[in-house]
Amino acid sequence: TVWAWGQNDEGQLGDGTTTNKSKSVQISGLSDIRSVAVGDKHSLAVKANGSVWAWGNNGAGQLGTGNTVNSTVPVEVNGLSNVIAIAANKSNSYALKNDGTVWSWGAMRTAPVQMKELSGVSALVAAGESAFALKSDGTVWSWGDNSKKQLGDGTTNSRTVAQPINGLNGITQIAVSKVHGMALKSDGTVWKWGEAGSLTPAIPVQNTKINNVRAIGAADNKSLAVKKDGTVWVWDYYYAPEYPGTSVRYTDTPISIGGLTGVEIIAASSAMQIAAKDGSIWDGA
């Protein structure tokens, strides 16, 4: 089952209304869901049977229904099957099939089309107007907006065709915000690029001040990591009140978030961060 809360002005919570919710509500009609993804004003879910469902804003065709009509309840994306993962950004949606191919829609494409330059993909992430694919060979491919160096190719040139990020290999996880990207290597090291914090590299650089990492998260000007011991760490730009006992606002030195242990995964957005531990969800602004 899928539960949602927060802003709902475009029906992105999928509960049939456009009323904001401060408490989680179950999205009716969704069952056997494998994973979910959220864009700026729309949401996606993939079922265990490989079908994809979407709801919320559809002004750019990001619901994949063949039109640009918003929906406050989940509707099935046309022509997709055998999907194992999904991703979404401001006006685009993406699906990864079990054959390693990637399909996209939105940006005025109202139905999914295959991204023919991508194959052997194992994971997708997206944010802002950019998107990234992690291949099974450990390489990372990027495309979309690059005005903040978030594509990691050494330029600020945007592009619609996915290309590999040079120097990244052995990658097991990627995380992105609308201004930067992060990659986790199999050896537990973390690499970052884009305009987050005081360091704004246009190509991936290692943060040598953190290691033994098992999960990462990105949120606009914040970078987050879960170490193998279950503790959560944050660096780059952040507001001190979010993390009691800290006063620094810019740092590339990771700072431990007190009170969080046993964490397995993290997720982040511009407004909040979420951690999962022992089946429970913890959030903070």
Coordinates of C-alpha atoms in Angstrom, one line a residue:
T1 CA 0.0 0.0 0.0
V2 CA 1.1 3.6 -0.5
W3 CA 0.7 6.5 2.0
A4 CA 1.2 10.2 1.2
W5 CA 1.3 13.5 3.0
G6 CA 2.3 17.1 2.3
Q7 CA 1.4 19.6 -0.5
N8 CA -1.4 18.5 -2.7
D9 CA -2.4 21.5 -4.9
E10 CA -2.1 19.5 -8.1
G11 CA -3.5 16.2 -6.7
Q12 CA 0.0 14.8 -6.2
L13 CA -1.0 12.9 -3.1
G14 CA -3.4 10.8 -5.2
D15 CA -6.3 10.8 -2.7
G16 CA -8.8 12.3 -5.0
T17 CA -8.5 15.8 -3.6
T18 CA -6.3 18.9 -3.9
T19 CA -6.2 19.4 -0.1
N20 CA -2.9 19.5 1.6
K21 CA -2.4 16.8 4.3
S22 CA -0.3 17.1 7.4
K23 CA -0.9 13.5 8.3
S24 CA -0.4 10.5 6.0
V25 CA -3.3 9.2 4.1
Q26 CA -3.6 5.9 2.1
I27 CA -3.9 6.2 -1.6
S28 CA -6.9 4.2 -2.6
G29 CA -6.8 1.8 -5.5
L30 CA -3.1 1.1 -5.2
S31 CA -2.0 -2.4 -4.1
D32 CA 0.9 -4.7 -4.7
I33 CA 3.2 -1.7 -5.2
R34 CA 6.9 -2.3 -5.5
S35 CA 8.2 1.3 -5.4
V36 CA 7.2 4.9 -5.7
A37 CA 8.8 8.1 -7.1
V38 CA 7.8 11.7 -6.9
G39 CA 8.5 14.7 -9.2
D40 CA 7.7 18.3 -8.6
K41 CA 3.9 18.0 -8.8
H42 CA 3.3 14.5 -9.9
S43 CA 3.9 11.0 -8.5
L44 CA 4.5 7.5 -9.9
A45 CA 4.1 3.9 -8.6
V46 CA 5.2 0.6 -10.1
K47 CA 3.2 -2.6 -9.3
A48 CA 4.6 -6.0 -8.8
N49 CA 3.1 -7.0 -12.2
G50 CA 5.3 -4.4 -13.9
S51 CA 2.6 -1.8 -14.7
V52 CA 3.2 1.9 -13.9
W53 CA 0.6 4.2 -12.4
A54 CA 0.7 8.0 -12.2
W55 CA -1.2 11.0 -10.7
G56 CA -0.9 14.7 -10.1
N57 CA 0.1 17.4 -12.6
N58 CA 0.1 16.5 -16.2
G59 CA 0.8 19.8 -17.9
A60 CA 3.8 18.4 -19.8
G61 CA 2.4 14.9 -20.3
Q62 CA 4.3 13.4 -17.4
L63 CA 1.5 11.1 -16.4
G64 CA 1.9 9.2 -19.7
T65 CA -1.8 9.0 -20.4
G66 CA -1.7 10.4 -24.0
N67 CA -3.1 13.8 -22.9
T68 CA -2.2 16.7 -20.6
V69 CA -5.1 16.4 -18.2
N70 CA -4.3 16.3 -14.5
S71 CA -5.5 13.4 -12.3
T72 CA -6.0 13.4 -8.5
V73 CA -6.2 9.6 -8.5
P74 CA -3.7 7.0 -9.9
V75 CA -4.1 6.2 -13.6
E76 CA -2.2 3.6 -15.6
V77 CA 0.6 4.8 -17.9
N78 CA -0.1 3.7 -21.4
G79 CA 2.0 1.0 -23.1
L80 CA 4.4 0.1 -20.3
S81 CA 5.0 -3.4 -19.0
N82 CA 7.8 -5.4 -17.2
V83 CA 8.9 -2.3 -15.4
I84 CA 11.1 -2.8 -12.3
A85 CA 12.0 0.8 -11.3
I86 CA 10.8 4.4 -11.8
A87 CA 12.0 8.0 -11.4
A88 CA 10.6 11.4 -11.8
N89 CA 11.7 15.1 -11.9
K90 CA 9.9 18.4 -12.5
S91 CA 8.3 17.6 -15.9
N92 CA 9.6 14.1 -16.8
S93 CA 8.9 10.5 -15.8
Y94 CA 11.2 7.5 -16.4
A95 CA 10.8 3.7 -16.2
L96 CA 13.4 1.0 -16.1
K97 CA 12.3 -2.4 -17.7
N98 CA 13.6 -5.8 -16.6
D99 CA 15.6 -5.9 -19.8
G100 CA 17.7 -2.9 -18.8
T101 CA 16.1 -0.5 -21.2
V102 CA 14.9 3.0 -20.1
W103 CA 11.7 4.7 -21.2
S104 CA 10.8 8.4 -20.7
W105 CA 7.8 10.6 -21.1
G106 CA 6.8 14.2 -20.2
A107 CA 8.3 17.5 -21.5
M108 CA 5.3 17.5 -23.9
R109 CA 5.7 13.8 -24.8
T110 CA 2.4 12.3 -23.5
A111 CA 3.4 8.6 -24.0
P112 CA 6.6 6.6 -23.1
V113 CA 9.4 6.4 -25.7
Q114 CA 12.6 4.3 -25.3
M115 CA 15.9 6.1 -24.7
K116 CA 17.9 4.0 -27.2
E117 CA 21.3 5.1 -26.0
L118 CA 20.8 3.4 -22.7
S119 CA 21.0 -0.4 -22.1
G120 CA 22.1 -2.6 -19.2
V121 CA 20.7 -0.1 -16.7
S122 CA 20.1 -1.2 -13.0
A123 CA 18.8 2.0 -11.3
L124 CA 17.4 5.4 -12.1
V125 CA 17.3 8.7 -10.2
A126 CA 16.1 12.2 -11.2
A127 CA 15.6 15.7 -9.7
G128 CA 15.0 19.2 -11.0
E129 CA 15.2 18.8 -14.8
S130 CA 18.1 16.2 -14.8
A131 CA 18.2 12.4 -14.7
F132 CA 20.8 9.7 -14.1
A133 CA 21.1 6.0 -14.9
L134 CA 23.4 3.5 -13.1
K135 CA 24.4 0.7 -15.3
S136 CA 25.1 -2.9 -14.1
D137 CA 28.8 -2.3 -15.1
G138 CA 29.0 0.4 -12.3
T139 CA 29.1 3.4 -14.7
V140 CA 26.8 6.4 -14.4
W141 CA 25.1 8.2 -17.3
S142 CA 23.4 11.6 -17.1
W143 CA 21.2 13.9 -19.2
G144 CA 19.0 17.0 -18.8
D145 CA 19.6 20.4 -17.3
N146 CA 23.3 21.2 -16.5
S147 CA 23.1 24.8 -15.5
K148 CA 24.5 23.9 -12.0
K149 CA 27.1 21.4 -13.2
Q150 CA 24.8 18.6 -12.1
L151 CA 25.6 16.3 -15.0
G152 CA 29.2 15.9 -13.9
D153 CA 30.7 16.2 -17.4
G154 CA 32.9 19.2 -16.7
T155 CA 30.6 21.7 -18.5
T156 CA 27.4 23.6 -17.9
N157 CA 25.9 22.5 -21.2
S158 CA 22.5 20.8 -21.0
R159 CA 21.6 17.9 -23.3
T160 CA 18.8 15.5 -24.0
V161 CA 20.9 12.5 -24.8
A162 CA 22.4 10.4 -21.9
Q163 CA 26.2 10.2 -21.8
P164 CA 28.6 8.5 -19.3
I165 CA 30.2 10.5 -16.5
N166 CA 33.9 10.1 -16.9
G167 CA 35.9 8.8 -13.9
L168 CA 33.0 7.1 -12.2
N169 CA 33.2 3.3 -12.0
G170 CA 32.5 0.7 -9.4
I171 CA 29.4 2.7 -8.4
T172 CA 26.6 0.9 -6.4
Q173 CA 24.3 3.8 -5.7
I174 CA 23.5 7.3 -7.0
A175 CA 21.6 10.2 -5.5
V176 CA 20.8 13.6 -6.9
S177 CA 19.2 17.0 -6.2
K178 CA 18.3 19.7 -8.6
V179 CA 21.8 21.2 -8.2
H180 CA 24.2 18.3 -7.5
G181 CA 24.8 14.6 -7.8
M182 CA 26.4 12.0 -5.6
A183 CA 27.8 8.5 -6.2
L184 CA 28.7 5.7 -3.7
K185 CA 31.4 3.3 -4.7
S186 CA 31.6 -0.3 -3.7
D187 CA 34.6 0.5 -1.4
G188 CA 32.3 2.8 0.7
T189 CA 33.7 6.1 -0.6
V190 CA 31.5 9.0 -1.7
W191 CA 31.9 11.2 -4.8
K192 CA 30.1 14.5 -5.5
W193 CA 29.7 17.1 -8.3
G194 CA 27.6 20.2 -8.9
E195 CA 26.8 23.4 -7.0
A196 CA 26.2 22.2 -3.5
G197 CA 28.1 23.7 -0.5
S198 CA 31.3 25.7 -0.8
L199 CA 32.9 23.2 -3.2
T200 CA 31.3 23.2 -6.6
P201 CA 33.2 20.8 -8.9
A202 CA 32.0 20.2 -12.5
I203 CA 33.3 16.7 -12.4
P204 CA 33.1 14.0 -9.6
V205 CA 35.5 14.5 -6.7
Q206 CA 35.8 12.3 -3.6
N207 CA 34.9 13.6 -0.2
T208 CA 37.9 12.1 1.6
K209 CA 36.5 13.0 5.0
I210 CA 33.9 10.2 5.0
N211 CA 34.1 6.5 4.4
N212 CA 32.5 3.2 5.2
V213 CA 29.2 4.5 3.7
R214 CA 26.4 2.2 2.7
A215 CA 23.7 4.7 1.5
I216 CA 23.6 8.3 0.3
G217 CA 21.0 11.0 -0.2
A218 CA 21.0 14.5 -1.8
A219 CA 18.8 17.5 -1.1
D220 CA 19.5 20.8 -3.0
N221 CA 22.5 22.1 -1.1
K222 CA 22.8 19.1 1.4
S223 CA 24.6 15.8 1.1
L224 CA 23.8 13.0 3.4
A225 CA 25.2 9.5 4.1
V226 CA 24.4 6.5 6.2
K227 CA 27.5 4.7 7.4
K228 CA 27.8 1.0 7.8
D229 CA 27.3 1.4 11.5
G230 CA 23.8 2.9 10.9
T231 CA 24.7 6.5 11.8
V232 CA 23.6 9.5 9.6
W233 CA 26.0 12.3 8.5
V234 CA 25.4 15.6 6.7
W235 CA 27.6 18.1 5.0
D236 CA 27.6 21.0 2.5
Y237 CA 25.1 23.8 3.2
Y238 CA 22.5 23.4 5.9
Y239 CA 20.6 25.6 8.4
A240 CA 21.9 25.1 11.9
P241 CA 18.5 24.8 13.6
E242 CA 17.9 21.6 11.7
Y243 CA 20.7 19.8 13.6
P244 CA 20.8 20.7 17.3
G245 CA 24.3 21.3 18.7
T246 CA 25.7 22.5 15.4
S247 CA 26.4 26.0 14.3
V248 CA 28.3 25.7 11.0
R249 CA 26.4 26.5 7.9
Y250 CA 29.0 25.6 5.2
T251 CA 31.3 22.6 5.6
D252 CA 32.6 19.8 3.6
T253 CA 33.3 17.9 6.8
P254 CA 30.4 15.5 7.5
I255 CA 28.6 16.1 10.9
S256 CA 26.8 13.3 12.6
I257 CA 23.0 13.8 13.1
G258 CA 22.5 13.1 16.8
G259 CA 19.9 10.6 17.9
L260 CA 19.8 8.6 14.7
T261 CA 21.2 5.1 14.8
G262 CA 20.4 1.9 13.1
V263 CA 19.4 3.7 9.9
E264 CA 19.1 1.6 6.8
I265 CA 18.2 4.1 4.0
I266 CA 17.6 7.8 3.6
A267 CA 15.7 10.0 1.2
A268 CA 15.7 13.8 0.9
S269 CA 14.0 16.8 -0.7
S270 CA 14.5 20.5 -0.6
A271 CA 12.2 20.7 2.4
M272 CA 12.8 17.6 4.5
Q273 CA 14.9 14.5 5.0
I274 CA 13.6 11.0 5.8
A275 CA 15.3 8.1 7.4
A276 CA 14.1 4.5 7.7
K277 CA 15.1 2.2 10.6
D278 CA 13.5 -1.0 11.9
G279 CA 10.5 -0.5 9.6
S280 CA 9.8 3.0 11.1
I281 CA 10.1 6.4 9.4
W282 CA 11.8 9.4 10.9
D283 CA 11.6 12.9 9.3
G284 CA 13.1 16.3 9.9
A285 CA 13.0 19.7 8.2

